[in-house]
Short mmCIF file of C-alpha atoms and ligand atoms in Angstrom, two decimals:
data_model
loop_
_atom_site.label_atom_id
_atom_site.label_comp_id
_atom_site.label_asym_id
_atom_site.label_seq_id
_atom_site.Cartn_x
_atom_site.Cartn_y
_atom_site.Cartn_z
CA MET P 1 0.00 0.00 0.00
CA ARG P 2 1.26 3.49 -0.84
CA ARG P 3 2.19 5.75 2.09
CA LYS P 4 0.35 9.04 2.10
CA LEU P 5 2.39 12.21 1.62
CA VAL P 6 1.33 15.55 3.11
CA ALA P 7 3.44 18.33 1.62
CA GLY P 8 3.34 22.02 2.58
CA ASN P 9 4.22 24.57 -0.10
CA TRP P 10 5.06 27.83 1.68
CA LYS P 11 5.43 29.69 -1.65
CA ALA P 12 6.95 33.20 -1.39
CA ASN P 13 5.59 33.86 2.09
CA GLY P 14 7.13 35.02 5.34
CA LEU P 15 10.43 36.45 6.48
CA MET P 16 13.20 34.58 8.31
CA ALA P 17 11.56 34.92 11.73
CA ASP P 18 8.29 33.51 10.33
CA ALA P 19 10.06 30.53 8.72
CA ARG P 20 11.91 29.79 11.96
CA ALA P 21 8.72 30.02 14.03
CA LEU P 22 6.82 27.79 11.61
CA ALA P 23 9.62 25.22 11.52
CA GLN P 24 9.86 25.26 15.32
CA SER P 25 6.15 24.52 15.68
CA LEU P 26 6.53 21.60 13.27
CA ALA P 27 9.66 20.36 15.07
CA SER P 28 7.82 20.10 18.36
CA ALA P 29 4.80 18.20 16.96
CA LEU P 30 4.31 14.45 17.22
CA TRP P 31 3.97 13.12 13.69
CA HIS P 32 2.40 9.79 12.77
CA ASP P 33 4.91 7.24 11.49
CA GLU P 34 2.71 6.01 8.71
CA VAL P 35 2.43 9.34 6.89
CA ASP P 36 5.27 11.14 5.08
CA VAL P 37 5.36 14.88 5.74
CA ALA P 38 7.43 17.48 3.90
CA VAL P 39 7.62 21.27 3.72
CA PHE P 40 8.84 23.51 0.90
CA PRO P 41 10.17 26.85 2.16
CA PRO P 42 11.53 29.62 -0.09
CA PHE P 43 15.19 29.04 -1.08
CA VAL P 44 16.56 31.59 1.39
CA HIS P 45 14.78 29.87 4.29
CA LEU P 46 15.88 26.34 3.41
CA SER P 47 19.00 26.20 5.60
CA ALA P 48 17.27 27.49 8.72
CA THR P 49 14.31 25.16 8.16
CA LEU P 50 16.58 22.17 7.58
CA ASP P 51 18.50 22.94 10.80
CA THR P 52 15.33 23.31 12.84
CA LEU P 53 13.77 20.11 11.47
CA ARG P 54 16.94 18.01 11.53
CA ALA P 55 15.75 15.70 14.31
CA SER P 56 12.14 15.67 13.10
CA PRO P 57 10.52 13.28 10.60
CA VAL P 58 9.38 16.29 8.55
CA ALA P 59 11.39 16.37 5.30
CA VAL P 60 12.37 19.60 3.60
CA GLY P 61 12.28 20.31 -0.12
CA ALA P 62 12.72 23.20 -2.54
CA GLN P 63 9.99 24.85 -4.59
CA ASP P 64 12.00 24.68 -7.81
CA SER P 65 15.46 23.80 -9.11
CA SER P 66 17.48 24.82 -12.13
CA GLU P 67 17.75 22.99 -15.43
CA PHE P 68 21.45 23.97 -15.45
CA PRO P 69 24.51 22.41 -13.83
CA ALA P 70 26.97 24.56 -11.85
CA GLY P 71 28.34 27.43 -13.88
CA ALA P 72 27.69 30.91 -15.19
CA TYR P 73 23.92 30.98 -14.61
CA THR P 74 23.34 34.07 -12.49
CA GLY P 75 20.46 33.71 -10.07
CA GLU P 76 19.95 29.98 -10.56
CA VAL P 77 19.93 27.40 -7.76
CA THR P 78 21.14 24.02 -8.97
CA ALA P 79 19.71 20.64 -8.06
CA GLU P 80 23.17 19.61 -6.84
CA MET P 81 23.25 22.54 -4.39
CA LEU P 82 19.85 21.55 -3.04
CA ALA P 83 20.81 17.90 -2.61
CA ASP P 84 24.07 18.96 -0.93
CA LEU P 85 22.10 21.16 1.49
CA GLY P 86 20.01 18.17 2.55
CA CYS P 87 16.82 18.69 0.57
CA GLY P 88 15.03 15.44 -0.20
CA PHE P 89 12.23 16.66 -2.44
CA VAL P 90 11.77 19.34 -5.06
CA LEU P 91 8.59 20.72 -6.64
CA ILE P 92 8.78 21.05 -10.42
CA GLY P 93 6.25 22.57 -12.80
CA HIS P 94 3.98 24.30 -10.31
CA SER P 95 1.21 26.10 -12.18
CA GLU P 96 2.30 29.45 -10.78
CA ARG P 97 5.67 28.96 -12.47
CA ARG P 98 4.06 27.62 -15.65
CA THR P 99 1.83 30.71 -15.84
CA LEU P 100 3.82 33.58 -14.32
CA LEU P 101 7.28 32.48 -15.45
CA ARG P 102 6.15 30.79 -18.68
CA GLU P 103 7.69 27.43 -17.86
CA ASP P 104 6.72 24.91 -20.50
CA ASP P 105 6.81 21.10 -20.55
CA ARG P 106 10.21 21.04 -22.24
CA LEU P 107 11.84 23.18 -19.59
CA ILE P 108 10.04 21.19 -16.90
CA GLY P 109 11.38 17.96 -18.45
CA ARG P 110 14.95 19.31 -18.35
CA LYS P 111 14.55 20.40 -14.72
CA LEU P 112 13.22 16.96 -13.80
CA SER P 113 16.18 15.22 -15.48
CA LYS P 114 18.64 17.35 -13.53
CA ALA P 115 16.81 16.87 -10.24
CA LEU P 116 16.70 13.09 -10.70
CA ALA P 117 20.36 12.96 -11.68
CA CYS P 118 21.23 14.76 -8.43
CA GLY P 119 19.20 12.33 -6.31
CA LEU P 120 16.30 14.64 -5.50
CA LYS P 121 12.75 13.27 -5.40
CA PRO P 122 10.72 15.48 -7.73
CA ILE P 123 7.04 16.20 -7.29
CA LEU P 124 5.73 17.05 -10.76
CA CYS P 125 2.69 19.36 -10.74
CA VAL P 126 0.08 19.05 -13.49
CA GLY P 127 -3.42 20.44 -13.87
CA GLU P 128 -5.95 22.14 -16.13
CA THR P 129 -7.28 25.71 -16.06
CA ALA P 130 -10.94 26.57 -15.41
CA GLU P 131 -11.43 27.27 -19.11
CA GLU P 132 -9.99 23.90 -20.10
CA ARG P 133 -12.27 22.14 -17.59
CA ASP P 134 -15.30 24.04 -18.88
CA GLN P 135 -14.41 22.80 -22.37
CA SER P 136 -14.27 19.21 -21.00
CA ARG P 137 -10.55 19.10 -21.80
CA ALA P 138 -9.19 18.29 -18.32
CA GLU P 139 -8.18 14.73 -19.21
CA GLU P 140 -6.53 15.76 -22.49
CA VAL P 141 -4.57 18.59 -20.82
CA VAL P 142 -3.36 16.64 -17.78
CA LEU P 143 -2.39 13.54 -19.76
CA GLY P 144 -0.82 15.79 -22.42
CA GLN P 145 1.45 17.35 -19.77
CA LEU P 146 2.38 13.87 -18.54
CA ASN P 147 3.02 12.61 -22.07
CA SER P 148 5.53 15.38 -22.74
CA ILE P 149 7.39 14.52 -19.56
CA TRP P 150 7.36 10.81 -20.33
CA LYS P 151 8.83 11.47 -23.79
CA HIS P 152 11.60 13.47 -22.15
CA LEU P 153 12.36 11.21 -19.18
CA GLY P 154 11.42 7.75 -20.41
CA ALA P 155 9.91 5.07 -18.22
CA ASP P 156 12.79 4.98 -15.76
CA GLY P 157 12.58 8.69 -14.97
CA LEU P 158 8.80 8.66 -14.90
CA SER P 159 8.77 5.83 -12.39
CA ARG P 160 10.75 7.98 -9.92
CA LEU P 161 8.28 10.86 -9.77
CA THR P 162 5.48 11.81 -7.44
CA ILE P 163 2.63 13.41 -9.38
CA ALA P 164 0.65 16.29 -7.88
CA TYR P 165 -2.68 16.93 -9.59
CA GLU P 166 -3.40 20.59 -9.01
CA PRO P 167 -6.32 22.05 -10.98
CA VAL P 168 -5.34 25.67 -11.57
CA TRP P 169 -8.83 26.89 -10.69
CA ALA P 170 -8.56 25.34 -7.23
CA ILE P 171 -5.20 26.83 -6.23
CA GLY P 172 -5.46 29.63 -3.69
CA THR P 173 -9.13 30.16 -4.52
CA GLY P 174 -10.76 28.43 -1.56
CA ARG P 175 -12.62 26.29 -4.10
CA SER P 176 -11.17 22.80 -3.87
CA ALA P 177 -12.03 20.17 -6.44
CA SER P 178 -14.72 17.91 -5.01
CA PRO P 179 -13.41 14.52 -3.89
CA GLN P 180 -15.19 12.96 -6.91
CA GLU P 181 -13.64 15.43 -9.38
CA ALA P 182 -10.16 14.92 -7.94
CA ASP P 183 -10.50 11.14 -7.69
CA GLU P 184 -11.61 10.92 -11.32
CA VAL P 185 -8.50 12.73 -12.57
CA HIS P 186 -6.26 10.65 -10.29
CA HIS P 187 -7.86 7.56 -11.78
CA TRP P 188 -7.05 8.77 -15.32
CA ILE P 189 -3.47 9.45 -14.26
CA ARG P 190 -3.11 6.03 -12.60
CA ASN P 191 -4.41 4.26 -15.73
CA TRP P 192 -2.09 6.30 -17.91
CA LEU P 193 0.85 5.37 -15.66
CA VAL P 194 -0.08 1.67 -15.71
CA GLN P 195 -0.12 1.75 -19.52
CA ARG P 196 3.40 3.21 -19.58
CA LEU P 197 5.03 1.46 -16.64
CA GLY P 198 3.02 -1.67 -15.98
CA LEU P 199 2.82 -2.91 -12.42
CA PRO P 200 5.44 -0.52 -10.93
CA ALA P 201 2.96 2.28 -11.65
CA ARG P 202 1.07 1.10 -8.59
CA ASN P 203 3.91 2.36 -6.37
CA LEU P 204 3.80 5.96 -7.60
CA ARG P 205 2.04 8.48 -5.42
CA ILE P 206 -0.53 10.81 -6.94
CA ILE P 207 -1.32 13.63 -4.52
CA TYR P 208 -3.95 16.35 -4.81
CA GLY P 209 -3.41 20.10 -4.41
CA GLY P 210 -5.74 23.09 -4.52
CA SER P 211 -7.39 24.65 -1.45
CA VAL P 212 -6.86 21.62 0.79
CA ASN P 213 -7.71 22.52 4.37
CA ARG P 214 -8.71 20.97 7.70
CA THR P 215 -12.34 20.77 6.58
CA ASN P 216 -12.01 18.98 3.22
CA ALA P 217 -8.89 16.86 3.86
CA ALA P 218 -10.63 13.81 5.34
CA GLN P 219 -13.01 13.46 2.39
CA LEU P 220 -10.21 13.86 -0.13
CA PHE P 221 -8.00 11.31 1.65
CA ALA P 222 -10.88 8.84 1.77
CA CYS P 223 -10.71 8.57 -2.05
CA LYS P 224 -9.08 5.42 -3.33
CA ASN P 225 -6.81 7.19 -5.82
CA ILE P 226 -5.66 10.12 -3.66
CA ASP P 227 -2.32 9.45 -1.97
CA GLY P 228 -1.88 12.70 -0.10
CA ALA P 229 -1.97 16.46 -0.55
CA LEU P 230 0.10 19.41 -1.64
CA VAL P 231 -1.09 22.15 0.71
CA GLY P 232 -0.45 25.84 0.10
CA GLY P 233 -2.20 28.43 2.27
CA ALA P 234 -3.15 26.01 5.05
CA SER P 235 0.46 24.84 5.40
CA LEU P 236 1.39 28.28 6.79
CA LYS P 237 -0.79 27.55 9.84
CA PRO P 238 1.02 24.81 11.77
CA ASP P 239 -2.09 23.65 13.67
CA GLU P 240 -4.07 23.24 10.47
CA PHE P 241 -1.22 21.56 8.61
CA TYR P 242 -0.83 19.15 11.54
CA GLU P 243 -4.55 18.43 11.49
CA ILE P 244 -4.41 17.66 7.75
CA HIS P 245 -1.68 15.12 8.46
CA LEU P 246 -3.90 13.58 11.17
CA HIS P 247 -6.62 13.09 8.56
CA ALA P 248 -4.09 11.36 6.31
CA ALA P 249 -3.07 9.09 9.18
CA ALA P 250 -6.72 8.31 10.02
CA SER P 251 -7.49 7.46 6.39
CA ARG P 252 -4.84 4.72 6.55
CA LEU P 253 -6.66 3.04 9.38
CA ARG P 254 -10.03 2.84 7.70
P1 LIG L 1 -3.44 26.25 -1.98
O1 LIG L 1 -2.13 26.02 -2.86
O2 LIG L 1 -3.55 25.12 -0.99
O3 LIG L 1 -3.21 27.59 -1.29
O4 LIG L 1 -4.60 26.28 -2.91
C1 LIG L 1 -1.77 24.72 -3.30
C2 LIG L 1 -0.52 24.79 -4.15
O5 LIG L 1 -0.38 25.73 -4.93
O6 LIG L 1 0.37 23.92 -4.08
#
């Protein structure tokens, strides 16, 4: 059975004191063994967060990593630097980066290759816009994004990813996908993965992101195809993030 993953994406929020306080709250919490928990602070808060969470089961990851190796790439943060710092995970292809920074599937594929080569565990974000859903194109868009990545990485690379389904219309809007809507897309993704990878596809986690909070988490986690959550806004509130992880733990026991 797949372990659930509850991941907190802090985005570009907070100053150093906020990151330290948030990490300290998480460090003092009692986390359930059977759920994986990770947080994704801004780059400049990674070291402090890693130090604070060193003795805790909460893993730390980066919100992005460069397609480039070390070299003359001003402003870039390489995957090797992140792995060396102690990051386990990295988010790649978040819709905010796809939209605001015009990241396309080819760039995302190159970033994933680099991250995998450096031993990071990438979480690839995919999802359709409201317009695409209204045109009944959600399946085509999500599987299209996955197809591009598969062509770039091949089966071996694909089999090392975690997939986060994040409908763009649900991110930061307070309007989560319903458990049925999310579960349906996860089911499409799982079938697509099985067609490409065969049985090992059953080991890949597909997590949901988009306005997950303490109120809707239990229903989402109860879905057969939902293996955890990528939590934005609610991950900045340690009590709520902790509660979401409790729902993930409880869903394992049902
Ligand atoms: P949200 O963000 O929970 O604030 O909607 C999720 C995400 O962007 O990963």
